[in-house]
mmCIF file of C-alpha atoms in Angstrom:
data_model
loop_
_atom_site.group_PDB
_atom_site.id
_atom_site.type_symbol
_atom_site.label_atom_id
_atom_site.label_comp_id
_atom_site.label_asym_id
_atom_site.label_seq_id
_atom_site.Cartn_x
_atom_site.Cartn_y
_atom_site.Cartn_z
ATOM 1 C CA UNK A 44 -6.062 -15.383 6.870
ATOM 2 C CA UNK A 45 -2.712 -13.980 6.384
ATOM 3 C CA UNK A 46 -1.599 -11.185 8.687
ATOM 4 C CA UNK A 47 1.633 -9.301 8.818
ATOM 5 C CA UNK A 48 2.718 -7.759 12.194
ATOM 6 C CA UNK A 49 4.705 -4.651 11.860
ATOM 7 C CA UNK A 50 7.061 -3.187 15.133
ATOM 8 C CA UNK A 51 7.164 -0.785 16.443
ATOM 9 C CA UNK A 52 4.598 0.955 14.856
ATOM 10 C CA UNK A 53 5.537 4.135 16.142
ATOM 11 C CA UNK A 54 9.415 5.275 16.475
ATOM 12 C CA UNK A 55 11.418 8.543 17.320
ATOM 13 C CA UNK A 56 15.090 8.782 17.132
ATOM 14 C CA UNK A 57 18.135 11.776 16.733
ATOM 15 C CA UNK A 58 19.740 11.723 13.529
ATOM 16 C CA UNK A 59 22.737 9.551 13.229
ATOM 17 C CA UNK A 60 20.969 6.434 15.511
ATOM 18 C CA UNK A 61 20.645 3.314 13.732
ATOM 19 C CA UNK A 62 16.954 1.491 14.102
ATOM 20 C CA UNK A 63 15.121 -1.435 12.857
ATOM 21 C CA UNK A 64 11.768 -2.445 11.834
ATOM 22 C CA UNK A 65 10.554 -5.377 11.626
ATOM 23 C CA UNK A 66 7.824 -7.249 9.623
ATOM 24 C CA UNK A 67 6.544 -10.623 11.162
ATOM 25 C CA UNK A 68 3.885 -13.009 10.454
ATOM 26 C CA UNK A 69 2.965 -16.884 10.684
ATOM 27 C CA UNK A 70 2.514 -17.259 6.812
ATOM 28 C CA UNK A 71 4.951 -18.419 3.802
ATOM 29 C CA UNK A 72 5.385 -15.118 1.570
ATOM 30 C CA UNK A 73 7.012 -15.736 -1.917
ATOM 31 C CA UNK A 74 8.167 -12.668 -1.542
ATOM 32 C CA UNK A 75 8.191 -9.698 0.740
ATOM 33 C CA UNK A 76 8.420 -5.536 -0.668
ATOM 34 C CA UNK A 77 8.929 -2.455 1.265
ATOM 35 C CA UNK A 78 7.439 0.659 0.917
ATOM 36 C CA UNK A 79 7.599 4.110 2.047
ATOM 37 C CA UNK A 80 4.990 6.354 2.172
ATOM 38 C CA UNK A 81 5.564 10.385 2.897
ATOM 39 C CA UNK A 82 2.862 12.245 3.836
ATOM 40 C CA UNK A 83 0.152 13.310 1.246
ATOM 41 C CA UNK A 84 1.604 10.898 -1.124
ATOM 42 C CA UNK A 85 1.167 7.249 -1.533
ATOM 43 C CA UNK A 86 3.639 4.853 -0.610
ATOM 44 C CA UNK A 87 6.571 4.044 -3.061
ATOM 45 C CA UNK A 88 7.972 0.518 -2.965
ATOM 46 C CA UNK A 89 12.231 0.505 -1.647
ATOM 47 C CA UNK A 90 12.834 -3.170 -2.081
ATOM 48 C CA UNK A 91 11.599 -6.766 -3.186
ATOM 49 C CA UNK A 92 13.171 -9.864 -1.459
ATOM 50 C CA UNK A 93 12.056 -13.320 -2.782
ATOM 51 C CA UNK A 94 14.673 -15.821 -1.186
ATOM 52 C CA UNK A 95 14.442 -16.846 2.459
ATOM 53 C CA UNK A 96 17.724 -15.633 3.879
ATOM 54 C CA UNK A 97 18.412 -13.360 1.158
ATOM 55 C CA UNK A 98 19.649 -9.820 2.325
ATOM 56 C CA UNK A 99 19.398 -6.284 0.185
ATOM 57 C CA UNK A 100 21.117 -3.059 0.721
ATOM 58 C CA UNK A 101 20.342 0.090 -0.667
ATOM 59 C CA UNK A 102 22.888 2.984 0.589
ATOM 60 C CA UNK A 103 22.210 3.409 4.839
ATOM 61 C CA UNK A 104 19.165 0.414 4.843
ATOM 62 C CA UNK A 105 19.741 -3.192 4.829
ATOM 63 C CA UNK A 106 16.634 -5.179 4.057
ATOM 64 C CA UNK A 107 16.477 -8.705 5.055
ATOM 65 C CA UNK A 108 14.157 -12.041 4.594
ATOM 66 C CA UNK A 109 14.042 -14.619 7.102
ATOM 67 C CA UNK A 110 15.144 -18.068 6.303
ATOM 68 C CA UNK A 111 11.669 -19.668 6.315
ATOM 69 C CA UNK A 112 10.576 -16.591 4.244
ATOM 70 C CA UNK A 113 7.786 -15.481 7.125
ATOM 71 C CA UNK A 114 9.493 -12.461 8.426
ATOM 72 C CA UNK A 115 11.933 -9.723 7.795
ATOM 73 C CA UNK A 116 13.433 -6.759 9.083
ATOM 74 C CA UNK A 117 14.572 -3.405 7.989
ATOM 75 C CA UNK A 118 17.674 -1.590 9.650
ATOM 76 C CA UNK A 119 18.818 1.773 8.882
ATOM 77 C CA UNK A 120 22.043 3.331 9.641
ATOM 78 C CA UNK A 121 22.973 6.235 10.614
ATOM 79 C CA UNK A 122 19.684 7.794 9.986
ATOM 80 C CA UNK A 123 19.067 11.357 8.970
ATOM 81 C CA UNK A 124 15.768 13.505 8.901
ATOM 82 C CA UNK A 125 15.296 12.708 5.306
ATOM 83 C CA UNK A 126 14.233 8.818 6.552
ATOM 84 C CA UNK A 127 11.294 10.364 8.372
ATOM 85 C CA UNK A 128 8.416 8.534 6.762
ATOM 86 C CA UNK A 129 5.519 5.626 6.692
ATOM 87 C CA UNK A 130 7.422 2.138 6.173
ATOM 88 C CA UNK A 131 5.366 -0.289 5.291
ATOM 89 C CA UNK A 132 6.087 -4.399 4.336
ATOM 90 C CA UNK A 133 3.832 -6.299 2.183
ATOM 91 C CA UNK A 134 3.746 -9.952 1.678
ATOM 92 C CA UNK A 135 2.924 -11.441 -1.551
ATOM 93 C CA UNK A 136 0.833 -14.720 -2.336
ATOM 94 C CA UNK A 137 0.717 -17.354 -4.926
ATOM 95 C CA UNK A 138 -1.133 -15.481 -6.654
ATOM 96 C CA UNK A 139 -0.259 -12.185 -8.868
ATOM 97 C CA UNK A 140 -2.933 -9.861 -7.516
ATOM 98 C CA UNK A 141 -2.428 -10.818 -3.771
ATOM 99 C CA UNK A 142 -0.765 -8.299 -1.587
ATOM 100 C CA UNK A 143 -0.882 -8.425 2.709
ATOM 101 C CA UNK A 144 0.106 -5.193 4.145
ATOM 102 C CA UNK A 145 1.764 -4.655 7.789
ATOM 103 C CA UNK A 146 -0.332 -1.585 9.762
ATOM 104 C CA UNK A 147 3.140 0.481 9.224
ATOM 105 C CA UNK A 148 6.119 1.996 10.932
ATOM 106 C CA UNK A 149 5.731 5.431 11.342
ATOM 107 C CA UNK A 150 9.606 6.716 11.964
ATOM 108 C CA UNK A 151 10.249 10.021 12.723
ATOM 109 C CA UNK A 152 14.244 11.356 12.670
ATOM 110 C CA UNK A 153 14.959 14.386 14.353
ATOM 111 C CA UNK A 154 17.799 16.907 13.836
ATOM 112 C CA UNK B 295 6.984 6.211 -12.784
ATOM 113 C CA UNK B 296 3.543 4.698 -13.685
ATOM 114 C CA UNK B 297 1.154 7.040 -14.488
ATOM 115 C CA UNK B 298 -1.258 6.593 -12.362
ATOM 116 C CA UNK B 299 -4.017 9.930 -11.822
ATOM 117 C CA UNK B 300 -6.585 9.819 -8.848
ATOM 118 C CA UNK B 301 -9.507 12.635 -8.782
ATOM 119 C CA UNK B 302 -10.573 14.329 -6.733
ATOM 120 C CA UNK B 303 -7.774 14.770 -4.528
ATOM 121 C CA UNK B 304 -10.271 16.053 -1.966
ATOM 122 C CA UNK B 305 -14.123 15.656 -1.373
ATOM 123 C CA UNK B 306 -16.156 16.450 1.567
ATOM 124 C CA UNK B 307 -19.719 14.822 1.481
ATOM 125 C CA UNK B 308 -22.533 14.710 3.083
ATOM 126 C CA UNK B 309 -23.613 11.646 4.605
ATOM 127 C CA UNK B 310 -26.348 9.797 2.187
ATOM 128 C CA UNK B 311 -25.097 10.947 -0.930
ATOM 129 C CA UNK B 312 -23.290 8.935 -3.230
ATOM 130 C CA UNK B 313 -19.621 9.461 -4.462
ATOM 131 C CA UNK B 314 -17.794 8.408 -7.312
ATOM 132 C CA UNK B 315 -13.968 8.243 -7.079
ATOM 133 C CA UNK B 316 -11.508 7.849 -10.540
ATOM 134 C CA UNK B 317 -8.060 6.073 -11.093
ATOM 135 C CA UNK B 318 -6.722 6.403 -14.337
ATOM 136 C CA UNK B 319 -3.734 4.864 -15.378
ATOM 137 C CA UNK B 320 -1.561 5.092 -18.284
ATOM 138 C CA UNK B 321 0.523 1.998 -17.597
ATOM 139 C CA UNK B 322 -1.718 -0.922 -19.159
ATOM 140 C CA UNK B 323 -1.708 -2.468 -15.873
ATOM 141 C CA UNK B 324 -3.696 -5.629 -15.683
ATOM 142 C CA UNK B 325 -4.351 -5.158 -12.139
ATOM 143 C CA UNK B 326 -5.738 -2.457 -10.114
ATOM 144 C CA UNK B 327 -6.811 -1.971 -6.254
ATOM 145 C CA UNK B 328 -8.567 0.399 -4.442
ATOM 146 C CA UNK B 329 -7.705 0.840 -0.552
ATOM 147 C CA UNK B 330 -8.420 3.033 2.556
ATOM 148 C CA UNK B 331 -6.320 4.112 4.443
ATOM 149 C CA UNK B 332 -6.997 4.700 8.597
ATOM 150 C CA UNK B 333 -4.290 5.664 11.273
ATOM 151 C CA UNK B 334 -3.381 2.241 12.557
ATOM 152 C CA UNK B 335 -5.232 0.083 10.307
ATOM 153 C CA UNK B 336 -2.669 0.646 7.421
ATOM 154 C CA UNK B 337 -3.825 -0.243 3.792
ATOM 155 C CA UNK B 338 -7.071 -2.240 3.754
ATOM 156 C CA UNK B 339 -8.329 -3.529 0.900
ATOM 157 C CA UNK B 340 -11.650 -2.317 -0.354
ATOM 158 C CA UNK B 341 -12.025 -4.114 -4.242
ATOM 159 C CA UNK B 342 -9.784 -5.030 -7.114
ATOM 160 C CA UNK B 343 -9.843 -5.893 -10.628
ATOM 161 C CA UNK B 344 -7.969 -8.516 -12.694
ATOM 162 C CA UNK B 345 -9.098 -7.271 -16.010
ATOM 163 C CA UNK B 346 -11.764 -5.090 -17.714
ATOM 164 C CA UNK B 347 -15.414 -6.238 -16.132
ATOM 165 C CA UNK B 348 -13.188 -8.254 -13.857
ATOM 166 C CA UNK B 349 -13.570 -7.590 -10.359
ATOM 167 C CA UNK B 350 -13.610 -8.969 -6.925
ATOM 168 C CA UNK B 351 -14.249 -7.850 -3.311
ATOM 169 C CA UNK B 352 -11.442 -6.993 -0.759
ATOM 170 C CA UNK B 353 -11.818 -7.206 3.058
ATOM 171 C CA UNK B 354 -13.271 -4.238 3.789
ATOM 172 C CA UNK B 355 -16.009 -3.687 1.019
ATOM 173 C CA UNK B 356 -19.445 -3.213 2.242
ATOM 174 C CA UNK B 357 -20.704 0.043 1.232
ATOM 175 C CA UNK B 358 -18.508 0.286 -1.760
ATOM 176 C CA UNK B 359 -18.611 -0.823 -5.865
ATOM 177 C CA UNK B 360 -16.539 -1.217 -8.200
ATOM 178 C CA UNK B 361 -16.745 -0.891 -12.212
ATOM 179 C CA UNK B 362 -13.384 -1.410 -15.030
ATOM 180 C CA UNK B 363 -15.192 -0.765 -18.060
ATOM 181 C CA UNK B 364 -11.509 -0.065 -19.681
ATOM 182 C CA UNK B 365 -8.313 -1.361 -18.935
ATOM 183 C CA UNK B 366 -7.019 2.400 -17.821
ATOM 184 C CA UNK B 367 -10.119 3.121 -15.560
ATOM 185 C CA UNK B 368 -11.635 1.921 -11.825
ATOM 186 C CA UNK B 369 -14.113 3.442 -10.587
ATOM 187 C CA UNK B 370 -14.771 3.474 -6.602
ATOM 188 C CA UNK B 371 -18.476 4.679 -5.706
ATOM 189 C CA UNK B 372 -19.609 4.587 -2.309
ATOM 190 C CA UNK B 373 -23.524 4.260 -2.779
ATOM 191 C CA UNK B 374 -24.512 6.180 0.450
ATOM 192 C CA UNK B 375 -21.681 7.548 2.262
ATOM 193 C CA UNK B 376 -21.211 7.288 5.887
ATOM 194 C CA UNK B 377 -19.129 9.081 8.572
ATOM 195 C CA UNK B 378 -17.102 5.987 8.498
ATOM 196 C CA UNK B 379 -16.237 6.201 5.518
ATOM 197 C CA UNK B 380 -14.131 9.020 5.729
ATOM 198 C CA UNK B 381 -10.853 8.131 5.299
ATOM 199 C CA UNK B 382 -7.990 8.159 2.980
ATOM 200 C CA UNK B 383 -8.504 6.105 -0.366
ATOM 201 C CA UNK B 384 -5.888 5.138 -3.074
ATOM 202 C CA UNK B 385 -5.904 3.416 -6.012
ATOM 203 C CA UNK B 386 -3.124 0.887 -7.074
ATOM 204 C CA UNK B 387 -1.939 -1.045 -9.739
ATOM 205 C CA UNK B 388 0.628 -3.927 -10.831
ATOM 206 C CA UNK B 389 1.417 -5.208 -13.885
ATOM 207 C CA UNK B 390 0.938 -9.206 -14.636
ATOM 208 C CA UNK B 391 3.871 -11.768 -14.197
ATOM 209 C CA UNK B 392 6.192 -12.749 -11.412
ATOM 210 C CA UNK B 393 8.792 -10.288 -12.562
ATOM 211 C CA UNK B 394 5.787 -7.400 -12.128
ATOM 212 C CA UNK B 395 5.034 -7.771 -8.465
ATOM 213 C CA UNK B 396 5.796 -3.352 -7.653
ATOM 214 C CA UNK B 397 2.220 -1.986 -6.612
ATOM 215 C CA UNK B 398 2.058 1.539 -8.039
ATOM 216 C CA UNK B 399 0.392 4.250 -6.408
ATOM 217 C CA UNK B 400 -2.100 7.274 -6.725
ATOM 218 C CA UNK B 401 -1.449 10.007 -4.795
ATOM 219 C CA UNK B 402 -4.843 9.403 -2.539
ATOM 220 C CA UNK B 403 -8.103 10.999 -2.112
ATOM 221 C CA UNK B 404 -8.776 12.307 1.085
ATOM 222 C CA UNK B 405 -12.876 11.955 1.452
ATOM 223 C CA UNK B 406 -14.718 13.863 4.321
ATOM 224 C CA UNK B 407 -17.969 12.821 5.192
ATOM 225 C CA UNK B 408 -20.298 15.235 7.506
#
């Protein structure tokens, strides 16, 4: 069975503090997606990484897959309150309808 | 965005009585999903379905069945609901293809059962 470890699952931080999550597990993925999930809403995916090593940014988060494509991390700069949010990773199998979910990093930035 | 439409958005049950939750999608998605949601468990995976009549079970998917009788419709009906069974539930879909791998999202049904 495939499992995905996310850490910390719970984190609190001032704005302007830089964090990471990260997204572990003992499987291959072909490729590995981030979502983010606000409250009363369902999560909305931020990023898709398919190479091992490859590394995405997207303004203030850099998203990155590990070499051996079983783990990656997210890392967010100089975070502000509009970050607070659900982050989940999800792994994706061989095949098309597979997706393994992480439990979630719930990240809360304060003012 | 895809167009994807859960309902209800809210239900409280009683427990015994069956319930019937609808995705809808206007996408043409060729797959669709249907998770809970639990503090600390994340997304669990309850059924999905990899075309019309096509279904399959998920991890977590005793108490619950499934029907696609059209490519924009999944049905989720729990046949006698339980206290544990109250949770959050969403609906998903993703197109076919490698360059298709974005799960798409209702925006939940929060169930109650008392």
């Amino acid at each position: 069975t495939q499992l995905l470890k996310q850490s910390p699952q719970f984190l609190s931080i001032q704005e302007g503090e830089n964090l990471t999550v990260y997204c572990n597990s003992s499987s291959v993925f072909s490729s590995l997606q981030w979502y983010r999930q606000e409250p009363g809403e369902g999560p909305v995916l931020l990023v898709t990484v398919v190479t091992g090593g490859e590394v995405k940014k997207l303004k203030r988060l850099t998203f990155q897959f590990g070499d051996a494509r079983k783990d990656s991390s997210l890392h967010i700069t100089a975070a502000q309150t509009g970050d607070t949010g659900l982050y989940l990773c999800a792994g994706g199998g061989d095949s098309n309808y597979q997706l393994i979910w992480g439990a979630g990093t719930k990240l809360i930035i304060k003012p | 965005d895809a167009g994807i439409t859960q309902s209800p958005r809210h239900k409280v049950t009683e427990t015994g009585t069956p319930v019937t939750l609808r995705c809808h999608q206007t996408e043409n998605h060729r797959y669709m999903y249907w998770y809970r949601q639990d503090p600390g468990h994340g997304l669990r995976l309850i059924h999905y379905s990899y075309g019309v009549k096509d279904t399959d079970k998920g991890e977590v998917s005793d108490g619950y069945s499934v029907s696609r009788s059209k490519t924009e419709d999944f049905l989720l009906t729990l046949e006698s609901a339980t206290s544990s069974q109250t949770s959050v539930y969403f609906c998903a879909t993703r197109g076919q293809g490698a360059m298709n791998t974005e799960a798409f999202f209702g925006q939940g049904t929060r169930l109650t059962v008392v």
